[in-house]
CSV table of C-alpha atoms in Angstrom, one decimal:
chain,number,residue,atom,x,y,z
A,974,MET,CA,11.8,-39.5,22.2
A,975,LEU,CA,8.3,-39.7,20.8
A,976,LYS,CA,7.5,-40.5,17.2
A,977,VAL,CA,4.0,-40.8,15.8
A,978,VAL,CA,3.8,-42.5,12.4
A,979,ASN,CA,0.8,-42.2,10.2
A,980,LEU,CA,-1.6,-42.4,13.1
A,981,ALA,CA,-5.3,-42.7,12.1
A,982,HIS,CA,-8.3,-43.3,14.2
A,983,ALA,CA,-12.0,-43.7,13.6
A,984,TYR,CA,-14.9,-44.0,16.1
A,985,GLY,CA,-17.2,-46.3,14.2
A,986,ASP,CA,-17.7,-44.6,10.8
A,987,GLN,CA,-16.4,-41.3,11.9
A,988,GLN,CA,-12.8,-40.7,10.9
A,989,VAL,CA,-11.1,-38.4,13.4
A,990,LEU,CA,-7.5,-38.7,12.7
A,991,ALA,CA,-6.3,-39.2,9.2
A,992,GLY,CA,-2.6,-40.0,9.2
A,993,ILE,CA,-0.7,-37.9,11.7
A,994,ASP,CA,3.0,-37.8,11.7
A,995,LEU,CA,4.9,-35.9,14.4
A,996,SER,CA,7.8,-36.2,16.7
A,997,VAL,CA,9.0,-34.8,20.0
A,998,GLY,CA,12.7,-34.7,20.6
A,999,ASP,CA,14.5,-35.2,24.0
A,1000,GLY,CA,13.7,-32.3,26.3
A,1001,GLU,CA,11.5,-30.6,23.6
A,1002,LEU,CA,8.2,-29.0,24.3
A,1003,VAL,CA,5.9,-29.4,21.3
A,1004,SER,CA,2.5,-27.7,21.2
A,1005,VAL,CA,-0.2,-29.2,19.2
A,1006,VAL,CA,-2.8,-26.8,18.1
A,1007,GLY,CA,-5.9,-27.2,15.9
A,1008,PRO,CA,-9.5,-26.2,15.6
A,1009,SER,CA,-11.8,-27.5,18.3
A,1010,GLY,CA,-13.2,-31.0,17.7
A,1011,CYS,CA,-10.3,-31.9,15.3
A,1012,GLY,CA,-9.3,-34.9,17.3
A,1013,LYS,CA,-6.5,-33.5,19.5
A,1014,SER,CA,-7.6,-35.4,22.5
A,1015,THR,CA,-7.9,-38.6,20.5
A,1016,LEU,CA,-4.3,-38.1,19.4
A,1017,LEU,CA,-3.2,-37.7,23.0
A,1018,ARG,CA,-5.2,-40.7,24.1
A,1019,SER,CA,-3.6,-42.8,21.4
A,1020,ILE,CA,-0.1,-41.7,22.4
A,1021,ALA,CA,-0.9,-42.5,26.1
A,1022,GLY,CA,-2.1,-45.9,25.1
A,1023,LEU,CA,-5.6,-45.2,26.5
A,1024,ILE,CA,-7.2,-46.1,23.1
A,1025,LYS,CA,-5.9,-48.3,20.4
A,1026,PRO,CA,-5.7,-46.3,17.2
A,1027,SER,CA,-7.1,-47.9,14.0
A,1028,HIS,CA,-3.9,-47.4,12.1
A,1029,GLY,CA,-0.4,-46.3,12.5
A,1030,GLN,CA,2.2,-46.4,15.3
A,1031,VAL,CA,3.3,-44.6,18.3
A,1032,LEU,CA,7.0,-45.1,19.3
A,1033,ILE,CA,8.5,-44.0,22.5
A,1034,ASN,CA,12.3,-44.2,22.3
A,1035,GLY,CA,11.9,-46.5,19.3
A,1036,VAL,CA,9.6,-48.9,21.2
A,1037,PRO,CA,6.0,-49.2,19.9
A,1038,VAL,CA,3.4,-48.3,22.5
A,1039,GLU,CA,1.1,-51.3,23.1
A,1040,GLN,CA,-0.5,-50.4,26.4
A,1041,THR,CA,-0.1,-47.4,28.6
A,1042,PRO,CA,3.7,-46.8,28.7
A,1043,ASP,CA,5.6,-46.8,31.9
A,1044,ASP,CA,7.6,-43.6,31.4
A,1045,LEU,CA,4.7,-41.3,30.7
A,1046,ALA,CA,2.3,-39.1,32.6
A,1047,VAL,CA,-0.8,-37.2,31.5
A,1048,VAL,CA,-2.3,-34.0,32.8
A,1049,PHE,CA,-5.9,-33.7,31.7
A,1050,GLN,CA,-8.0,-30.6,31.2
A,1051,ASP,CA,-10.7,-31.5,33.7
A,1052,TYR,CA,-8.8,-31.6,37.0
A,1053,SER,CA,-12.0,-32.0,39.0
A,1054,ARG,CA,-12.5,-35.3,37.4
A,1055,SER,CA,-9.0,-36.5,37.0
A,1056,LEU,CA,-8.0,-36.0,40.7
A,1057,PHE,CA,-9.2,-38.6,43.1
A,1058,PRO,CA,-11.6,-36.7,45.5
A,1059,TRP,CA,-11.2,-39.2,48.3
A,1060,LEU,CA,-7.4,-38.5,48.6
A,1061,SER,CA,-5.6,-35.5,49.9
A,1062,ALA,CA,-3.4,-33.5,47.6
A,1063,ALA,CA,-0.4,-35.5,48.8
A,1064,GLY,CA,-2.3,-38.7,48.5
A,1065,ASN,CA,-3.2,-37.9,44.9
A,1066,VAL,CA,0.4,-37.2,44.1
A,1067,ALA,CA,1.8,-40.2,45.9
A,1068,LEU,CA,-0.6,-42.8,44.4
A,1069,PRO,CA,1.0,-43.3,41.0
A,1070,LEU,CA,4.4,-43.8,42.7
A,1071,ARG,CA,3.2,-47.2,43.9
A,1072,ARG,CA,4.1,-48.3,40.4
A,1073,LYS,CA,7.7,-47.5,41.2
A,1074,GLY,CA,7.9,-49.8,44.2
A,1075,MET,CA,8.7,-46.9,46.5
A,1076,SER,CA,8.1,-47.2,50.2
A,1077,ARG,CA,5.2,-45.3,51.8
A,1078,ARG,CA,7.6,-42.9,53.3
A,1079,ALA,CA,9.5,-42.3,50.1
A,1080,ARG,CA,6.2,-41.8,48.2
A,1081,ARG,CA,5.1,-39.2,50.8
A,1082,GLU,CA,8.4,-37.4,50.6
A,1083,ALA,CA,8.3,-37.3,46.8
A,1084,ALA,CA,4.8,-36.1,46.9
A,1085,LEU,CA,5.6,-33.2,49.3
A,1086,ALA,CA,8.6,-32.2,47.1
A,1087,ALA,CA,6.5,-32.1,44.0
A,1088,LEU,CA,3.8,-30.1,45.7
A,1089,ASP,CA,6.4,-27.7,46.9
A,1090,GLN,CA,7.6,-27.3,43.3
A,1091,VAL,CA,4.2,-26.2,42.1
A,1092,GLY,CA,3.8,-23.8,45.1
A,1093,LEU,CA,1.5,-25.9,47.2
A,1094,ALA,CA,3.8,-26.8,50.1
A,1095,GLY,CA,1.2,-25.8,52.6
A,1096,SER,CA,-1.7,-27.6,51.1
A,1097,ALA,CA,-0.5,-31.2,51.1
A,1098,ASP,CA,-3.2,-32.4,53.4
A,1099,LYS,CA,-6.1,-30.5,51.7
A,1100,TYR,CA,-8.6,-32.3,49.7
A,1101,PRO,CA,-9.4,-31.3,46.1
A,1102,PHE,CA,-12.9,-30.0,47.1
A,1103,GLU,CA,-11.1,-27.6,49.5
A,1104,MET,CA,-9.0,-26.1,46.7
A,1105,SER,CA,-9.6,-23.6,43.9
A,1106,GLY,CA,-9.5,-24.8,40.3
A,1107,GLY,CA,-6.0,-23.5,39.8
A,1108,MET,CA,-4.7,-25.2,42.9
A,1109,GLN,CA,-6.3,-28.5,41.8
A,1110,GLN,CA,-4.6,-28.3,38.4
A,1111,ARG,CA,-1.3,-27.6,40.2
A,1112,VAL,CA,-1.9,-30.8,42.2
A,1113,ALA,CA,-2.5,-32.7,38.9
A,1114,ILE,CA,0.7,-31.2,37.5
A,1115,ALA,CA,2.6,-32.2,40.7
A,1116,ARG,CA,1.2,-35.7,40.4
A,1117,ALA,CA,2.7,-35.9,36.9
A,1118,LEU,CA,6.0,-34.4,38.0
A,1119,ALA,CA,6.5,-36.6,41.0
A,1120,TYR,CA,6.2,-39.6,38.7
A,1121,ARG,CA,9.3,-38.2,36.8
A,1122,PRO,CA,8.1,-39.3,33.4
A,1123,ALA,CA,10.4,-39.0,30.4
A,1124,LEU,CA,7.3,-37.8,28.4
A,1125,LEU,CA,4.6,-35.6,29.8
A,1126,LEU,CA,1.4,-35.3,27.9
A,1127,MET,CA,-0.9,-32.3,28.6
A,1128,ASP,CA,-4.4,-32.2,27.2
A,1129,GLU,CA,-5.6,-28.6,27.3
A,1130,PRO,CA,-4.3,-28.3,30.8
A,1131,PHE,CA,-5.1,-24.6,31.3
A,1132,ALA,CA,-8.4,-24.4,29.5
A,1133,SER,CA,-10.5,-24.6,32.7
A,1134,VAL,CA,-8.8,-22.0,34.8
A,1135,ASP,CA,-9.0,-18.2,34.8
A,1136,ALA,CA,-6.7,-16.1,32.8
A,1137,GLN,CA,-4.3,-15.1,35.6
A,1138,THR,CA,-4.0,-18.7,36.8
A,1139,ARG,CA,-3.5,-19.8,33.3
A,1140,GLU,CA,-0.4,-17.5,32.9
A,1141,ASP,CA,1.0,-18.7,36.2
A,1142,LEU,CA,0.6,-22.3,35.1
A,1143,GLU,CA,2.1,-21.7,31.7
A,1144,ASP,CA,5.2,-20.3,33.5
A,1145,LEU,CA,5.1,-23.2,35.9
A,1146,VAL,CA,5.3,-25.7,33.1
A,1147,LEU,CA,8.2,-23.8,31.6
A,1148,ALA,CA,10.1,-23.6,34.9
A,1149,VAL,CA,9.5,-27.3,35.6
A,1150,ARG,CA,10.8,-28.2,32.2
A,1151,ALA,CA,13.9,-26.2,32.7
A,1152,ASN,CA,14.6,-28.2,35.9
A,1153,HIS,CA,13.8,-31.7,34.7
A,1154,ASN,CA,14.9,-32.8,31.4
A,1155,MET,CA,11.4,-33.8,30.3
A,1156,SER,CA,9.9,-34.0,26.9
A,1157,ILE,CA,6.4,-32.4,26.8
A,1158,LEU,CA,3.6,-32.6,24.3
A,1159,LEU,CA,1.0,-30.0,25.1
A,1160,ILE,CA,-2.3,-30.0,23.3
A,1161,THR,CA,-4.2,-26.7,23.2
A,1162,HIS,CA,-6.7,-24.8,21.1
A,1163,ASP,CA,-5.2,-21.5,22.2
A,1164,ILE,CA,-2.8,-20.2,19.6
A,1165,ASP,CA,-1.1,-17.7,21.8
A,1166,GLU,CA,-0.4,-20.4,24.4
A,1167,SER,CA,0.9,-22.8,21.8
A,1168,VAL,CA,3.5,-20.3,20.7
A,1169,TYR,CA,4.3,-19.0,24.2
A,1170,VAL,CA,5.2,-22.3,25.8
A,1171,GLY,CA,6.3,-24.2,22.7
A,1172,ASP,CA,9.7,-25.0,21.1
A,1173,ARG,CA,7.7,-26.1,18.2
A,1174,VAL,CA,4.1,-25.8,17.2
A,1175,VAL,CA,2.4,-28.6,15.2
A,1176,VAL,CA,-0.8,-27.4,13.5
A,1177,LEU,CA,-3.6,-29.8,12.8
A,1178,THR,CA,-6.4,-29.4,10.2
A,1179,ARG,CA,-10.0,-29.9,10.8
A,1180,SER,CA,-11.3,-33.4,11.5
A,1181,PRO,CA,-10.3,-35.9,10.1
A,1182,ALA,CA,-7.1,-34.2,11.2
A,1183,THR,CA,-3.7,-34.3,9.5
A,1184,VAL,CA,-0.6,-32.2,10.3
A,1185,THR,CA,-0.6,-29.1,8.1
A,1186,GLU,CA,2.6,-27.5,9.5
A,1187,SER,CA,5.3,-27.8,12.0
A,1188,LEU,CA,6.7,-24.4,13.0
A,1189,THR,CA,9.8,-23.8,15.0
A,1190,VAL,CA,9.3,-21.2,17.7
A,1191,ASP,CA,12.4,-19.1,17.6
A,1192,LEU,CA,11.8,-17.0,20.7
A,1193,PRO,CA,14.3,-16.2,23.5
A,1194,SER,CA,14.2,-18.1,26.8
A,1195,PRO,CA,13.2,-17.6,29.5
A,1196,ARG,CA,9.9,-16.4,28.2
A,1197,ASP,CA,8.0,-13.6,29.8
A,1198,GLN,CA,4.2,-13.1,29.8
A,1199,ILE,CA,4.5,-9.5,28.7
A,1200,ALA,CA,7.8,-9.1,26.8
A,1201,THR,CA,7.6,-12.3,24.8
A,1202,ARG,CA,4.1,-11.6,23.6
A,1203,GLU,CA,5.2,-8.2,22.4
A,1204,LEU,CA,8.0,-9.5,20.2
A,1205,GLU,CA,7.5,-9.2,16.5
A,1206,ALA,CA,8.4,-12.9,16.0
A,1207,PHE,CA,5.7,-13.9,18.4
A,1208,VAL,CA,3.1,-11.8,16.7
A,1209,ARG,CA,4.1,-13.1,13.3
A,1210,LEU,CA,4.0,-16.8,14.4
A,1211,ARG,CA,0.7,-16.3,16.1
A,1212,SER,CA,-0.9,-14.8,12.9
A,1213,GLU,CA,0.6,-17.5,10.8
A,1214,ILE,CA,-0.8,-20.3,13.0
A,1215,GLY,CA,-4.1,-18.5,13.3
A,1216,ARG,CA,-4.5,-18.6,9.5
A,1217,LEU,CA,-3.5,-22.3,9.4
A,1218,VAL,CA,-6.0,-23.2,12.1
A,1219,ARG,CA,-8.7,-21.3,10.3
A,1220,GLY,CA,-7.9,-23.3,7.2
A,1221,ARG,CA,-6.8,-20.5,4.9
A,1222,PRO,CA,-3.6,-21.9,3.4
A,1223,ASP,CA,-3.7,-19.3,0.6
A,1224,LEU,CA,-2.9,-16.6,3.1
A,1225,VAL,CA,0.0,-18.4,4.7
A,1226,GLY,CA,3.5,-17.0,4.0
A,1227,GLU,CA,6.6,-19.2,3.6
A,1228,GLN,CA,7.7,-21.8,6.2
B,7,MET,CA,-30.5,-24.4,62.8
B,8,THR,CA,-30.0,-28.0,63.8
B,9,GLY,CA,-30.8,-27.0,67.4
B,10,ALA,CA,-34.1,-25.5,66.3
B,11,ARG,CA,-34.9,-28.6,64.3
B,12,LEU,CA,-34.2,-30.8,67.3
B,13,VAL,CA,-36.4,-28.7,69.5
B,14,ARG,CA,-39.2,-28.8,67.0
B,15,GLY,CA,-38.8,-32.6,66.7
B,16,ALA,CA,-38.9,-33.0,70.5
B,17,VAL,CA,-42.0,-30.8,70.7
B,18,GLY,CA,-43.7,-33.1,68.1
B,19,VAL,CA,-42.9,-36.2,70.0
B,20,ALA,CA,-43.9,-34.8,73.4
B,21,GLY,CA,-47.1,-33.5,71.9
B,22,PHE,CA,-48.0,-36.9,70.5
B,23,LEU,CA,-47.2,-38.6,73.8
B,24,ALA,CA,-49.2,-36.1,75.8
B,25,VAL,CA,-52.3,-36.6,73.5
B,26,ALA,CA,-51.9,-40.4,73.8
B,27,GLU,CA,-51.6,-40.2,77.5
B,28,LEU,CA,-54.6,-37.9,77.8
B,29,ALA,CA,-56.7,-40.1,75.5
B,30,VAL,CA,-56.1,-43.1,77.6
B,31,ARG,CA,-56.3,-41.4,81.0
B,32,SER,CA,-59.6,-39.7,80.1
B,33,GLY,CA,-61.0,-43.1,79.2
B,34,TYR,CA,-61.4,-42.3,75.6
B,35,LEU,CA,-59.2,-45.3,74.8
B,36,ASP,CA,-59.5,-48.5,76.7
B,37,GLU,CA,-56.5,-48.7,79.1
B,38,ARG,CA,-56.5,-52.6,79.0
B,39,LEU,CA,-56.1,-52.6,75.3
B,40,LEU,CA,-53.8,-49.6,74.8
B,41,PRO,CA,-51.7,-48.6,77.8
B,42,PRO,CA,-50.7,-45.0,78.3
B,43,PRO,CA,-47.2,-43.9,77.2
B,44,THR,CA,-45.9,-43.5,80.7
B,45,VAL,CA,-46.7,-47.1,81.5
B,46,VAL,CA,-45.1,-48.3,78.3
B,47,VAL,CA,-42.0,-46.3,79.0
B,48,ARG,CA,-41.8,-47.7,82.5
B,49,GLU,CA,-42.2,-51.2,81.2
B,50,ALA,CA,-39.6,-50.6,78.6
B,51,VAL,CA,-37.1,-49.5,81.2
B,52,LEU,CA,-38.0,-52.5,83.5
B,53,LEU,CA,-37.5,-54.9,80.6
B,54,VAL,CA,-33.7,-54.2,80.9
B,55,ALA,CA,-33.8,-56.3,84.1
B,56,ASP,CA,-35.9,-59.1,82.5
B,57,PRO,CA,-33.6,-62.0,81.4
B,58,GLU,CA,-36.2,-63.4,79.0
B,59,PHE,CA,-36.3,-60.1,77.2
B,60,THR,CA,-32.6,-59.3,77.3
B,61,SER,CA,-31.6,-62.8,76.0
B,62,GLY,CA,-34.2,-62.3,73.3
B,63,LEU,CA,-32.8,-58.8,72.4
B,64,VAL,CA,-29.2,-60.2,72.3
B,65,GLY,CA,-30.3,-63.1,70.1
B,66,THR,CA,-32.2,-60.9,67.6
B,67,VAL,CA,-29.5,-58.3,67.4
B,68,SER,CA,-26.8,-61.0,66.9
B,69,ARG,CA,-28.8,-62.6,64.1
B,70,TRP,CA,-29.5,-59.2,62.6
B,71,LEU,CA,-25.8,-58.3,62.5
B,72,THR,CA,-24.7,-61.7,61.4
B,73,GLY,CA,-27.1,-61.7,58.6
B,74,LEU,CA,-26.2,-58.1,57.6
B,75,ALA,CA,-22.4,-59.0,57.7
B,76,LEU,CA,-23.0,-62.0,55.5
B,77,ALA,CA,-25.1,-60.0,53.1
B,78,ILE,CA,-22.3,-57.4,52.8
B,79,ALA,CA,-19.8,-60.2,52.2
B,80,ILE,CA,-21.9,-61.7,49.4
B,81,ALA,CA,-23.4,-58.6,47.8
B,82,VAL,CA,-20.4,-56.4,47.5
B,83,PRO,CA,-18.3,-58.9,45.5
B,84,ALA,CA,-21.3,-59.9,43.5
B,85,GLY,CA,-22.1,-56.2,42.8
B,86,VAL,CA,-18.5,-55.6,41.8
B,87,LEU,CA,-18.7,-58.6,39.4
B,88,LEU,CA,-22.0,-57.5,37.9
B,89,GLY,CA,-20.9,-53.9,37.8
B,90,THR,CA,-17.7,-54.5,35.9
B,91,VAL,CA,-18.4,-57.6,33.7
B,92,ALA,CA,-21.0,-56.6,31.2
B,93,TRP,CA,-22.0,-60.1,30.1
B,94,ALA,CA,-22.5,-61.3,33.7
B,95,GLU,CA,-24.8,-58.3,34.3
B,96,ARG,CA,-26.8,-59.0,31.1
B,97,ALA,CA,-27.1,-62.7,32.0
B,98,THR,CA,-28.4,-62.1,35.5
B,99,ARG,CA,-30.5,-59.0,35.0
B,100,PRO,CA,-33.9,-60.7,34.1
B,101,LEU,CA,-33.5,-62.9,37.1
B,102,LEU,CA,-32.6,-60.1,39.4
B,103,GLU,CA,-35.4,-57.9,38.1
B,104,PHE,CA,-37.9,-60.7,38.9
B,105,LEU,CA,-36.6,-61.6,42.3
B,106,ARG,CA,-36.0,-58.1,43.6
B,107,PRO,CA,-39.6,-56.8,43.9
B,108,ILE,CA,-40.8,-59.9,45.8
B,109,PRO,CA,-41.5,-58.8,49.4
B,110,SER,CA,-39.0,-60.9,51.3
B,111,VAL,CA,-41.4,-61.5,54.2
B,112,ALA,CA,-43.6,-63.4,51.9
B,113,LEU,CA,-40.7,-65.9,51.4
B,114,ILE,CA,-40.4,-66.7,55.1
B,115,PRO,CA,-43.0,-69.5,55.1
B,116,LEU,CA,-41.1,-71.1,52.2
B,117,ALA,CA,-37.8,-70.8,54.1
B,118,ILE,CA,-39.4,-72.4,57.1
B,119,LEU,CA,-40.3,-75.4,55.0
B,120,LEU,CA,-37.0,-75.6,53.1
B,121,ILE,CA,-34.5,-75.0,55.9
B,122,PRO,CA,-35.1,-77.2,59.0
B,123,ASP,CA,-32.5,-75.5,61.1
B,124,ASP,CA,-34.0,-72.5,62.9
B,125,PHE,CA,-30.9,-70.4,63.1
B,126,LEU,CA,-30.0,-71.1,59.5
B,127,MET,CA,-33.5,-70.3,58.3
B,128,LYS,CA,-33.6,-67.0,60.1
B,129,ILE,CA,-30.1,-66.0,58.9
B,130,SER,CA,-31.0,-67.0,55.3
B,131,VAL,CA,-34.1,-64.8,55.1
B,132,ILE,CA,-32.2,-61.9,56.6
B,133,VAL,CA,-29.3,-62.3,54.2
B,134,TYR,CA,-31.6,-62.7,51.2
B,135,ALA,CA,-33.6,-59.6,52.0
B,136,SER,CA,-30.7,-57.4,52.8
B,137,LEU,CA,-28.6,-58.4,49.7
B,138,TRP,CA,-30.6,-56.3,47.3
B,139,PRO,CA,-29.9,-52.7,48.4
B,140,ILE,CA,-26.2,-53.4,48.7
B,141,LEU,CA,-26.0,-55.3,45.5
B,142,ILE,CA,-27.9,-52.7,43.5
B,143,ASN,CA,-26.0,-49.8,45.0
B,144,THR,CA,-22.7,-51.4,44.3
B,145,MET,CA,-23.6,-52.1,40.7
B,146,TYR,CA,-24.9,-48.6,40.1
B,147,GLY,CA,-22.0,-47.0,42.0
B,148,LEU,CA,-19.5,-48.7,39.8
B,149,ARG,CA,-21.4,-47.5,36.7
B,150,GLU,CA,-21.1,-44.0,38.0
B,151,VAL,CA,-17.3,-44.1,38.3
B,152,ASP,CA,-15.9,-41.3,36.2
B,153,PRO,CA,-14.1,-42.8,33.2
B,154,LEU,CA,-11.6,-39.9,33.3
B,155,ALA,CA,-10.6,-40.8,36.9
B,156,LYS,CA,-9.9,-44.4,35.7
B,157,ASP,CA,-8.0,-43.1,32.7
B,158,SER,CA,-5.9,-40.9,35.0
B,159,LEU,CA,-4.6,-43.9,36.9
B,160,ARG,CA,-4.4,-46.0,33.8
B,161,SER,CA,-2.2,-43.4,32.1
B,162,PHE,CA,0.4,-44.0,34.8
B,163,GLY,CA,0.6,-47.6,33.6
B,164,PHE,CA,-1.7,-49.2,36.2
B,165,GLY,CA,-3.7,-52.3,35.1
B,166,ARG,CA,-7.4,-53.2,35.4
B,167,LEU,CA,-7.2,-54.7,38.8
B,168,ALA,CA,-5.3,-51.7,40.2
B,169,VAL,CA,-7.7,-49.3,38.7
B,170,LEU,CA,-10.6,-51.3,40.2
B,171,CYS,CA,-9.1,-51.3,43.7
B,172,ARG,CA,-7.7,-47.8,43.7
B,173,VAL,CA,-10.3,-45.9,41.7
B,174,SER,CA,-13.5,-47.7,41.2
B,175,LEU,CA,-13.9,-49.1,44.7
B,176,PRO,CA,-13.1,-45.9,46.6
B,177,SER,CA,-15.3,-44.0,44.2
B,178,THR,CA,-18.2,-46.5,44.8
B,179,ALA,CA,-17.7,-46.7,48.6
B,180,PRO,CA,-20.3,-44.0,49.4
B,181,PHE,CA,-22.9,-45.9,47.4
B,182,ILE,CA,-22.1,-49.2,49.0
B,183,VAL,CA,-22.4,-47.7,52.5
B,184,THR,CA,-25.7,-46.2,51.7
B,185,GLY,CA,-26.8,-49.6,50.5
B,186,VAL,CA,-25.6,-51.1,53.8
B,187,ARG,CA,-27.6,-48.5,55.7
B,188,LEU,CA,-30.8,-49.3,53.8
B,189,SER,CA,-30.1,-53.0,54.2
B,190,ALA,CA,-29.6,-52.7,58.0
B,191,GLY,CA,-33.2,-51.5,58.3
B,192,ILE,CA,-34.5,-54.3,56.1
B,193,ALA,CA,-32.4,-56.9,58.0
B,194,LEU,CA,-33.9,-55.8,61.3
B,195,ILE,CA,-37.4,-56.1,59.9
B,196,LEU,CA,-36.7,-59.6,58.6
B,197,ALA,CA,-34.9,-60.7,61.8
B,198,ILE,CA,-38.1,-59.9,63.8
B,199,SER,CA,-40.6,-61.1,61.2
B,200,ALA,CA,-38.9,-64.5,61.0
B,201,GLU,CA,-39.3,-64.8,64.8
B,202,LEU,CA,-43.0,-63.7,64.6
B,203,LEU,CA,-43.7,-66.3,61.9
B,204,ALA,CA,-41.5,-69.2,63.0
B,205,GLY,CA,-41.2,-68.6,66.7
B,206,GLY,CA,-38.1,-70.0,68.4
B,207,ALA,CA,-36.4,-70.3,71.7
B,208,GLU,CA,-35.7,-66.6,72.1
B,209,GLY,CA,-35.9,-63.3,70.3
B,210,LEU,CA,-37.6,-60.0,70.3
B,211,GLY,CA,-40.3,-61.4,68.0
B,212,VAL,CA,-40.8,-64.4,70.3
B,213,PHE,CA,-41.1,-62.1,73.3
B,214,VAL,CA,-43.7,-60.1,71.5
B,215,ILE,CA,-45.7,-63.1,70.6
B,216,ARG,CA,-45.7,-64.4,74.2
B,217,ALA,CA,-46.5,-61.0,75.6
B,218,GLY,CA,-49.4,-60.7,73.0
B,219,SER,CA,-50.9,-64.1,73.9
B,220,GLY,CA,-50.9,-63.0,77.5
B,221,ASN,CA,-52.7,-59.8,76.5
B,222,ARG,CA,-49.8,-57.7,77.8
B,223,THR,CA,-50.0,-54.9,75.2
B,224,ASP,CA,-47.8,-52.7,77.4
B,225,LEU,CA,-45.0,-55.3,77.0
B,226,VAL,CA,-45.7,-55.7,73.2
B,227,ILE,CA,-45.3,-51.9,72.7
B,228,ALA,CA,-42.3,-51.7,75.1
B,229,ALA,CA,-40.5,-54.4,73.1
B,230,ALA,CA,-41.4,-52.7,69.9
B,231,LEU,CA,-39.9,-49.5,71.3
B,232,TRP,CA,-36.6,-51.3,71.9
B,233,ALA,CA,-36.7,-52.7,68.3
B,234,GLY,CA,-37.2,-49.2,67.0
B,235,THR,CA,-34.4,-47.9,69.2
B,236,ALA,CA,-32.1,-50.5,67.7
B,237,GLY,CA,-33.1,-49.4,64.2
B,238,VAL,CA,-32.6,-45.7,65.0
B,239,LEU,CA,-29.2,-46.3,66.5
B,240,SER,CA,-27.9,-48.2,63.6
B,241,ASN,CA,-29.2,-45.7,61.1
B,242,THR,CA,-27.8,-42.8,63.0
B,243,ALA,CA,-24.4,-44.5,63.3
B,244,LEU,CA,-24.3,-45.2,59.6
B,245,VAL,CA,-25.4,-41.8,58.6
B,246,ALA,CA,-22.7,-40.3,60.8
B,247,ALA,CA,-20.1,-42.7,59.3
B,248,GLU,CA,-21.2,-41.7,55.8
B,249,ARG,CA,-20.9,-37.9,56.6
B,250,ARG,CA,-17.5,-38.4,58.2
B,251,LEU,CA,-15.9,-40.8,55.7
B,252,PHE,CA,-17.4,-39.4,52.5
B,253,ARG,CA,-17.3,-35.7,53.0
B,254,TRP,CA,-15.7,-35.5,49.6
B,255,HIS,CA,-18.6,-37.3,48.0
B,256,HIS,CA,-21.3,-35.2,49.7
B,257,VAL,CA,-19.6,-31.9,48.9
B,258,ARG,CA,-19.4,-33.0,45.3
B,259,SER,CA,-22.9,-34.3,44.8
B,260,GLY,CA,-24.1,-31.3,46.7
B,261,ALA,CA,-22.3,-29.0,44.3
B,262,VAL,CA,-23.9,-30.7,41.3
B,263,THR,CA,-27.5,-30.7,42.4
């Protein structure tokens, strides 16, 4: 589905990414985790075609990404800035569907269906400023879902909401993914989260970032906020990734 | 709260009028020079039946609104251009910075000399003066557009023009309307100033000059009262429109400050 080949980027003299290789298979959810400031967002922006990387290639279904690809949607961390405040929830969700040549009515229906999916059926005509942070991020997720992208990119999507909302939204993403056959690349700095939602966790080093490790998450589905986190395999993976992120490769076990 | 403010405002106005009335009636001020408020208000009401005044009012208001509409039609696209194309902004900035602070009223004599047609001359000075707030607000509004909002739409594969129309312009709209509101006040000042300086067949300014030369200060003040009313009405209407249309913007900027 997605293939990133030797991707490097520098802002001026500052090298941020130093040759990233990673891939996301069809229907796979890959978490990318790394220390803060390591260039995770730059990686996501390069994949989304929002910035042109200095080196390397991004391929979606074998086709190099030149501009923002058609079959892709992004959920950003900062919902209050990424939602359009002058549009209602339904208006926000419906807007990108203009790209699909859908009629006004079809757009509205698709928007309502997507809002229903994220549990906001009754809030379609509310404006972002009338909603809590968690609700706003649900709208942003609904906006991405309604677009039915083959690849969904999420940039720290739950970093700006409270802990309870965060768990709800993690489960929402897992449920959504079970319903649509969507490939997801989720960027996070939260190690627990990367393991909990991921099929695979890609660990980046400090900036300039490279991939240190790609670990398969072998945990049963569906995941459960309490039970999954208690599993020995979960705890082991979490510790392993924790050491990788802290940059202590000498303490890492096999894999 | 608003009710209490209204009451206090009304008390202030009534107090001022009462003092003025008293000052004139008691002979402290010369009634022939400064008529008491009751006389002015009566004259203002009577003016509604005066065809010379009403045709003047209609003429001034229509030039005012025509000039303002033209200014919007010119300044918004120009502001979009200067707000989005960096080299165009850099190329015009020194000129704009020089022209903007010149009090537009000072240019009326020049306009009288350069533009022989009376209507065109008046419209030109109105347009020129009211361009600035709209132009500047549009430019700054565009600069304030959140880059993440633009990226959000761009990430769905929308091009530059779509992002401009669907994100940048709606996001800038509150700034533009504020510019229009400021310009409306300026346009009215220029509409009347041009008449005061250049005269003409009709107009509020023309009426004021004629009343003044006949020593009718009551009519001068009554006409000014109508001009003020027009300004207050337009300002109130635009403030109400801003509150209604851009609730999202005010909630947001209110939360920030």
